[in-house]
mmCIF file of C-alpha atoms in Angstrom:
data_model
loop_
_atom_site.group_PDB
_atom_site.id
_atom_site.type_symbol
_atom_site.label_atom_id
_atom_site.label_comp_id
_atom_site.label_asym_id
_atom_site.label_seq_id
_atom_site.Cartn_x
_atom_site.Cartn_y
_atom_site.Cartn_z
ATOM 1 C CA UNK Q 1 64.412 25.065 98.576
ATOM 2 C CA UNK Q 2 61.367 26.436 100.175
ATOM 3 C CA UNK Q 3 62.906 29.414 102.643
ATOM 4 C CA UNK Q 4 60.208 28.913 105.015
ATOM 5 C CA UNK Q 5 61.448 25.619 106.531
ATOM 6 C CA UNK Q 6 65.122 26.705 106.170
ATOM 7 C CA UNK Q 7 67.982 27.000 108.810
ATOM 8 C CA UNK Q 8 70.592 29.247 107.963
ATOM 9 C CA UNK Q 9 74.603 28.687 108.753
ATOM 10 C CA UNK Q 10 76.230 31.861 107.070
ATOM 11 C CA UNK Q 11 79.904 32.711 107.721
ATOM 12 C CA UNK Q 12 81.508 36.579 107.933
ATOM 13 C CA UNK Q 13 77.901 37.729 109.034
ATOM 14 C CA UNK Q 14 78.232 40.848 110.515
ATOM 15 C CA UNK Q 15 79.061 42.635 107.650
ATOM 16 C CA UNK Q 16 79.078 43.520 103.457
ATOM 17 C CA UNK Q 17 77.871 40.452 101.755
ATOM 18 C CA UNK Q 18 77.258 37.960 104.551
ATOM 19 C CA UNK Q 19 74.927 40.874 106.216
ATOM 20 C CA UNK Q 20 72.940 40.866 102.953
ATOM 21 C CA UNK Q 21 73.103 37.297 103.277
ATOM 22 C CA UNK Q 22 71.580 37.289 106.439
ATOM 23 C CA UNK Q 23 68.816 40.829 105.407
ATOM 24 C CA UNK Q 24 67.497 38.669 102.212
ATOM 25 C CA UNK Q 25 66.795 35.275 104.289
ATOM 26 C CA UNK Q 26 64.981 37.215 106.986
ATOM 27 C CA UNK Q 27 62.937 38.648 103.898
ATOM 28 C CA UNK Q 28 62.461 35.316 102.663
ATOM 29 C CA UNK Q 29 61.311 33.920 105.553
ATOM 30 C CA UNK Q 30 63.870 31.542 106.627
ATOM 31 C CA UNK Q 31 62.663 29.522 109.924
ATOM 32 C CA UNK Q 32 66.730 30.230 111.537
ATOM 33 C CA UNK Q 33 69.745 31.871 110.695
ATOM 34 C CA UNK Q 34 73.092 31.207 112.894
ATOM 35 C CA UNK Q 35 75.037 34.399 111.998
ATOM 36 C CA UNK Q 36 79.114 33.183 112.666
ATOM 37 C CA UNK Q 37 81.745 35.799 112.748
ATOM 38 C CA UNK Q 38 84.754 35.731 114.820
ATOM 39 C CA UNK Q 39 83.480 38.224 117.434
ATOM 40 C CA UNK Q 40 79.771 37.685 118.003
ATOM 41 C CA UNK Q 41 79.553 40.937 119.498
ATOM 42 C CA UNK Q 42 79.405 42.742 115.883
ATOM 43 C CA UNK Q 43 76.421 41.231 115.272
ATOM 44 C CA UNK Q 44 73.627 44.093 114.964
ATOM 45 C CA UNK Q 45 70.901 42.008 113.231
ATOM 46 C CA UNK Q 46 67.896 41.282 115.184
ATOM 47 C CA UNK Q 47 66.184 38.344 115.336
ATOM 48 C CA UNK Q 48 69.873 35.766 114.737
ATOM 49 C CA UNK Q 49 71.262 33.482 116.276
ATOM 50 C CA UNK Q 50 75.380 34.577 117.014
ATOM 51 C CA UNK Q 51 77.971 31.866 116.425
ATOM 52 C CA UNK Q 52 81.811 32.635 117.325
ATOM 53 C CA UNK Q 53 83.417 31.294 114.721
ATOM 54 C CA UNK Q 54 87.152 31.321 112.918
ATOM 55 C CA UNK Q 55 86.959 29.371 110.304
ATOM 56 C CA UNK Q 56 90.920 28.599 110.436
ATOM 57 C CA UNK Q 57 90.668 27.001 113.869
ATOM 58 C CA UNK Q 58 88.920 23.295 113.771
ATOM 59 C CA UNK Q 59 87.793 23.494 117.475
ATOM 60 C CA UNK Q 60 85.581 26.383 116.679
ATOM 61 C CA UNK Q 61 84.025 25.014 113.745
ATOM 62 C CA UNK Q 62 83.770 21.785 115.620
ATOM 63 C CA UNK Q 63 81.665 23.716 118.345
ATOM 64 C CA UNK Q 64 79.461 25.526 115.528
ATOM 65 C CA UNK Q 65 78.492 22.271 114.378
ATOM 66 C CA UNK Q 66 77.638 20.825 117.822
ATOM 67 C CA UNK Q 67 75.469 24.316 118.903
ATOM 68 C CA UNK Q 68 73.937 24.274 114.885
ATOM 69 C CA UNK Q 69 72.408 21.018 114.699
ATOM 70 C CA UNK Q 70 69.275 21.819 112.648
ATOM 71 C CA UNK Q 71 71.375 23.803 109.645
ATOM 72 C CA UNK Q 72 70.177 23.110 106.151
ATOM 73 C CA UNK Q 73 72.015 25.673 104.471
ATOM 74 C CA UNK Q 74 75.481 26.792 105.069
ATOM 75 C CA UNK Q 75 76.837 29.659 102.807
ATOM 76 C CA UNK Q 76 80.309 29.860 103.346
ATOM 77 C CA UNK Q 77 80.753 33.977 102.896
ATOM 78 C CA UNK Q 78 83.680 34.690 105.110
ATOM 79 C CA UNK Q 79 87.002 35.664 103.209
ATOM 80 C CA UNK Q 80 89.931 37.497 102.965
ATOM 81 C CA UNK Q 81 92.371 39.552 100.048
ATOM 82 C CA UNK Q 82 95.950 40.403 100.997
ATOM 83 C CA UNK Q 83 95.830 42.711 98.018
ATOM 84 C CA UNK Q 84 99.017 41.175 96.838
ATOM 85 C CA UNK Q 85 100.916 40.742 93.289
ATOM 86 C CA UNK Q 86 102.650 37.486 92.549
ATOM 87 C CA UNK Q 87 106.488 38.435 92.667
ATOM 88 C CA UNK Q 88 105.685 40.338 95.440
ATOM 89 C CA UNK Q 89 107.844 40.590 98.613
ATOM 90 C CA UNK Q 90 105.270 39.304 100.921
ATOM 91 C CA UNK Q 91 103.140 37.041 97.797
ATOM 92 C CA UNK Q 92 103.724 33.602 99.949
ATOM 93 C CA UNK Q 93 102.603 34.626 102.840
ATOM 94 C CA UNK Q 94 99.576 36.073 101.493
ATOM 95 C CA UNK Q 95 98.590 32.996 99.331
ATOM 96 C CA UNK Q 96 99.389 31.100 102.530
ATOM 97 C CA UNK Q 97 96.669 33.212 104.910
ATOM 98 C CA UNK Q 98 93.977 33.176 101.952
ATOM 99 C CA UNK Q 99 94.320 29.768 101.179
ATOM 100 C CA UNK Q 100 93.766 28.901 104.625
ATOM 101 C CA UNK Q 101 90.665 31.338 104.722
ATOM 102 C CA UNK Q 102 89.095 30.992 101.581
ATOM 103 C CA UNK Q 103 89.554 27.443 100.402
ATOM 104 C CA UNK Q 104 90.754 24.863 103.185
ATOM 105 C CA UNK Q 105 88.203 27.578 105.518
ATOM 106 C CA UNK Q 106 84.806 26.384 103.262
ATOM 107 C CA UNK Q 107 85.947 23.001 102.732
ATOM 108 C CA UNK Q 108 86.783 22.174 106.517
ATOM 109 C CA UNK Q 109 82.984 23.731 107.045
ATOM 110 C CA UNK Q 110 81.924 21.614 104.316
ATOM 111 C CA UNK Q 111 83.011 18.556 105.801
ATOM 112 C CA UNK Q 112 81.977 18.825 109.021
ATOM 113 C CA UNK Q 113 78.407 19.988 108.248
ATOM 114 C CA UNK Q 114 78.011 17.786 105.585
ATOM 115 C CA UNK Q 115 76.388 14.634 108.506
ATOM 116 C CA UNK Q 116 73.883 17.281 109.727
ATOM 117 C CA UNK Q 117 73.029 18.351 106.421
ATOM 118 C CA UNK Q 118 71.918 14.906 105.155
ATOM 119 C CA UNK Q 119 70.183 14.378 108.650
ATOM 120 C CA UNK Q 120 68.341 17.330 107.703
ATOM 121 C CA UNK Q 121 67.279 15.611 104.289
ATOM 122 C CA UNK Q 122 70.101 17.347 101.907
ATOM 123 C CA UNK Q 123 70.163 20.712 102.721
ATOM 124 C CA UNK Q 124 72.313 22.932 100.109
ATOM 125 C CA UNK Q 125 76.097 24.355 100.555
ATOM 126 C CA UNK Q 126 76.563 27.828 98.831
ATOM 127 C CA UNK Q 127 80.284 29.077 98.116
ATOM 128 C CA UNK Q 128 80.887 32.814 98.146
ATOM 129 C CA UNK Q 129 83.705 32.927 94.702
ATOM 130 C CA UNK Q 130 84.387 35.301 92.432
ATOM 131 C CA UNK Q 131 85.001 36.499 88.435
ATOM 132 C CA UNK Q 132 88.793 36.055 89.887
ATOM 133 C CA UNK Q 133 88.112 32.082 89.841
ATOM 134 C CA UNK Q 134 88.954 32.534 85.963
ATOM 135 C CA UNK Q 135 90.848 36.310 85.655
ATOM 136 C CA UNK Q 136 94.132 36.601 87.746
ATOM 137 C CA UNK Q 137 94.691 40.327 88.090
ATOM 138 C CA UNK Q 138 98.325 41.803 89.650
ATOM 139 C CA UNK Q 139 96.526 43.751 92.304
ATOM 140 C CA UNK Q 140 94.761 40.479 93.554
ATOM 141 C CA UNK Q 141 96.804 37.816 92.260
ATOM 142 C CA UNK Q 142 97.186 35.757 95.517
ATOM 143 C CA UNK Q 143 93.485 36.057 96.278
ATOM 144 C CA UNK Q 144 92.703 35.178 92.558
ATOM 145 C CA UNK Q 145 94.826 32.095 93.030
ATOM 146 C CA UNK Q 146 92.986 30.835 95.891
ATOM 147 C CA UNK Q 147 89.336 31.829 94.460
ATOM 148 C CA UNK Q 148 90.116 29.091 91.247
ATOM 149 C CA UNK Q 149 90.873 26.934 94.026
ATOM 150 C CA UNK Q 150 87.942 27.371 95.865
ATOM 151 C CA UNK Q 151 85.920 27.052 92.689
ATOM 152 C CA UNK Q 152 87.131 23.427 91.704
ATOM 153 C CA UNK Q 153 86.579 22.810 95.613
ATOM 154 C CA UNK Q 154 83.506 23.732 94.757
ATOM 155 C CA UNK Q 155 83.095 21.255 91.981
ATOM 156 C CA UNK Q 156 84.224 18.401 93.607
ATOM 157 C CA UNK Q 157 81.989 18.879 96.784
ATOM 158 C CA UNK Q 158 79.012 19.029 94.463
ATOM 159 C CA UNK Q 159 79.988 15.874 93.157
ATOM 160 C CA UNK Q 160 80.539 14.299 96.363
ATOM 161 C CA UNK Q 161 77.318 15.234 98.112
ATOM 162 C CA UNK Q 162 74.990 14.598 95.480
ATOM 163 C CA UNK Q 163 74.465 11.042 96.784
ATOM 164 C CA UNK Q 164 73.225 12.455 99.972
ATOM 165 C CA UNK Q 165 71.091 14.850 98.082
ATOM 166 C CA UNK Q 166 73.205 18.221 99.211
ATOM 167 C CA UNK Q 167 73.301 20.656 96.121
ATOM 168 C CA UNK Q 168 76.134 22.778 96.090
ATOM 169 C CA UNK Q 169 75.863 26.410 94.524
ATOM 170 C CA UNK Q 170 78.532 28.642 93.111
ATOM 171 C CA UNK Q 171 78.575 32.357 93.443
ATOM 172 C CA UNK Q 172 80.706 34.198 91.242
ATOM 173 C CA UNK Q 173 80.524 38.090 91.329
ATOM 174 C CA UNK Q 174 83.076 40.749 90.145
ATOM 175 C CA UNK Q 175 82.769 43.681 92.224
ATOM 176 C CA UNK Q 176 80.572 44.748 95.028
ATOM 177 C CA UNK Q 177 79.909 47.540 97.222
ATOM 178 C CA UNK Q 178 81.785 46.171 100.408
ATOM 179 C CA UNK Q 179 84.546 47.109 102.525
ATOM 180 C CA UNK Q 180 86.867 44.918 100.411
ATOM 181 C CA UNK Q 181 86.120 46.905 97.333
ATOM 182 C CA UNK Q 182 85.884 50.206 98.765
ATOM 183 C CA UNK Q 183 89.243 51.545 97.106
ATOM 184 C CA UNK Q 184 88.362 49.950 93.690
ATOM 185 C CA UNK Q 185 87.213 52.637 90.944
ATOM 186 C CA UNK Q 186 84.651 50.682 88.835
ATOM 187 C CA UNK Q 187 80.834 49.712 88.835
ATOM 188 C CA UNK Q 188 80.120 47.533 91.725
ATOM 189 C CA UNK Q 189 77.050 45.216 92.945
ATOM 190 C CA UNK Q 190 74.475 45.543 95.480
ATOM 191 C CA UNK Q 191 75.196 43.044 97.564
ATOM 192 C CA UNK Q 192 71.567 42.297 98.585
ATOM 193 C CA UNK Q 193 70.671 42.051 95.036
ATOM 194 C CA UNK Q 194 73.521 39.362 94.717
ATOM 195 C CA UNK Q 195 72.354 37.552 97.613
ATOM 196 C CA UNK Q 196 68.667 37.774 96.376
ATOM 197 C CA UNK Q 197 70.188 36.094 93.159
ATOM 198 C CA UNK Q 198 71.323 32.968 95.070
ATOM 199 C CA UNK Q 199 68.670 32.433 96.852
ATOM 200 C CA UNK Q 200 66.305 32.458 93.554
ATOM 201 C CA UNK Q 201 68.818 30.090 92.160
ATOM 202 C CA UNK Q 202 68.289 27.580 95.128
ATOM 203 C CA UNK Q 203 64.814 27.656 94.739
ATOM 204 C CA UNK Q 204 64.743 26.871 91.460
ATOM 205 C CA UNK Q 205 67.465 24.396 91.326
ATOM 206 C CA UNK Q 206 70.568 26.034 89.705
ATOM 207 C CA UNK Q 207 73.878 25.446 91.289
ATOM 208 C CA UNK Q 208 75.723 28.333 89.632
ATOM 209 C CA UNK Q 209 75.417 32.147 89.662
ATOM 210 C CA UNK Q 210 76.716 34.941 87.628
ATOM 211 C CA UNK Q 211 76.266 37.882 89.432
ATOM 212 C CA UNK Q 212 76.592 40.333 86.887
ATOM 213 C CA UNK Q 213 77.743 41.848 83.284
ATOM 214 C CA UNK Q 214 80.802 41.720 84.327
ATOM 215 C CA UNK Q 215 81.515 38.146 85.434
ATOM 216 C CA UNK Q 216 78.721 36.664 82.667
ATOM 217 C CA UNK Q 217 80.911 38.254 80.228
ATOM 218 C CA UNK Q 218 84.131 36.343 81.419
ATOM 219 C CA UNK Q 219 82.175 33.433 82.007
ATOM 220 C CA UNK Q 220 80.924 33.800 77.984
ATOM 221 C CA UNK Q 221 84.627 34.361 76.830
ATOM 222 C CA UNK Q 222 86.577 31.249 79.024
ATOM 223 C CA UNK Q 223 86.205 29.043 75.698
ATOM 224 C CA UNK Q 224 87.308 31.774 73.093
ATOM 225 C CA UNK Q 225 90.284 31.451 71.411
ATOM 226 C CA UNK Q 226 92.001 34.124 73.077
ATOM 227 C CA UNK Q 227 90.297 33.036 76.445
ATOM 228 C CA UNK Q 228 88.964 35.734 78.652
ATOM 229 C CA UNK Q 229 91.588 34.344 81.199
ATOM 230 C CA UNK Q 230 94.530 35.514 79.455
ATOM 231 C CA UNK Q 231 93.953 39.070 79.997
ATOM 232 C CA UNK Q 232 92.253 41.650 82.622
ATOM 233 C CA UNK Q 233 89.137 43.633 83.024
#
């Protein structure tokens, strides 16, 4: 993917990882970048182009893809964590709210840009996961559920859309220096370096990234005997 020619579609914009999303395509030259959050008005980039956008209500994403006609890359970013344990009182209703968010959320997105992506000669999807698509840990079980989800989403859409010639990337990163892992007590990832890691993956063809030590070394252990699954970090 040459950056130059590329229109931008990235979800949860306006802040942590989407905002680096958004800082390391301006870098790179991108020709676009539709920055969707739910309220536009958070937006403090220059130089985007503000989409309102929830990505649990179809009406909105059905406007986003009527005012985003030109997109050629849409990184679906925007997710939530409920911060919840399995047995725990409120566990349903959390795995309910991020399933919604961060799996039927990129896949509804997926779908409906999917037409303007092959009108735009392929394009390439990019879905924000996590090292949770393979751990499960008690403070973020719920959300670790719906991040393996999301991951064999993931899968199957790059299966799907490789007849139209849409390639489909996986992110997976442990911790980052965001709001969502401000309470968390371990090393964490710039999260322009990790975007600056996808977008060198796209332009040399790779549809899988491992952000850092942390997630390659899961990633390294899945097929051990005693699987890197089984346990935490």
């Amino acid at each position: 993917m040459e950056f130059k020619n590329t229109v931008a579609f990235v979800t949860g914009a306006n802040r942590g990882l989407g905002k680096s999303f958004v800082k390391a395509l301006q870098a790179a030259g991108a020709k676009k970048i539709y920055a969707a959050v739910r309220d536009p008005s958070t937006i403090d980039l220059p130089g985007v182009v503000p989409v309102q956008l929830d990505v649990n209500k179809p009406e909105q994403i059905e406007a986003a893809v009527r005012a985003a006609g030109d997109v050629t890359l849409l990184i679906n970013n925007a997710g939530i964590s409920r911060g919840s344990s399995l047995l725990a009182d409120g566990a349903l209703g959390a795995l309910r709210d991020e399933f919604e968010t961060n799996v039927v959320g990129p896949l509804a997105l997926a779908r409906a840009f999917a037409p303007t992506l092959k009108e735009q000669g392929g394009g390439a999807v990019v879905n924000v996961l996590s090292v949770l698509s393979w751990l499960n840990l008690p403070g973020a079980a719920t959300y670790s559920v719906s991040k393996a989800a999301t991951w064999s989403v993931t899968n199957g859409l790059r299966q799907e859309l490789k007849g139209q010639g849409t390639a489909v990337v996986a992110l997976h990163v442990g911790f980052m220096d965001t709001d969502m892992a401000s309470g968390i007590d371990a090393p964490k990832a710039d999260p322009l370096d990790v975007a600056n890691q996808v977008l060198r993956a796209l332009s040399e063809g790779r549809d899988e990234v491992y952000a850092d030590d942390l997630t390659r070394g899961v990633k390294a252990g899945l097929s051990a005997e005693a699987g890197s699954y089984r346990g935490g970090v």
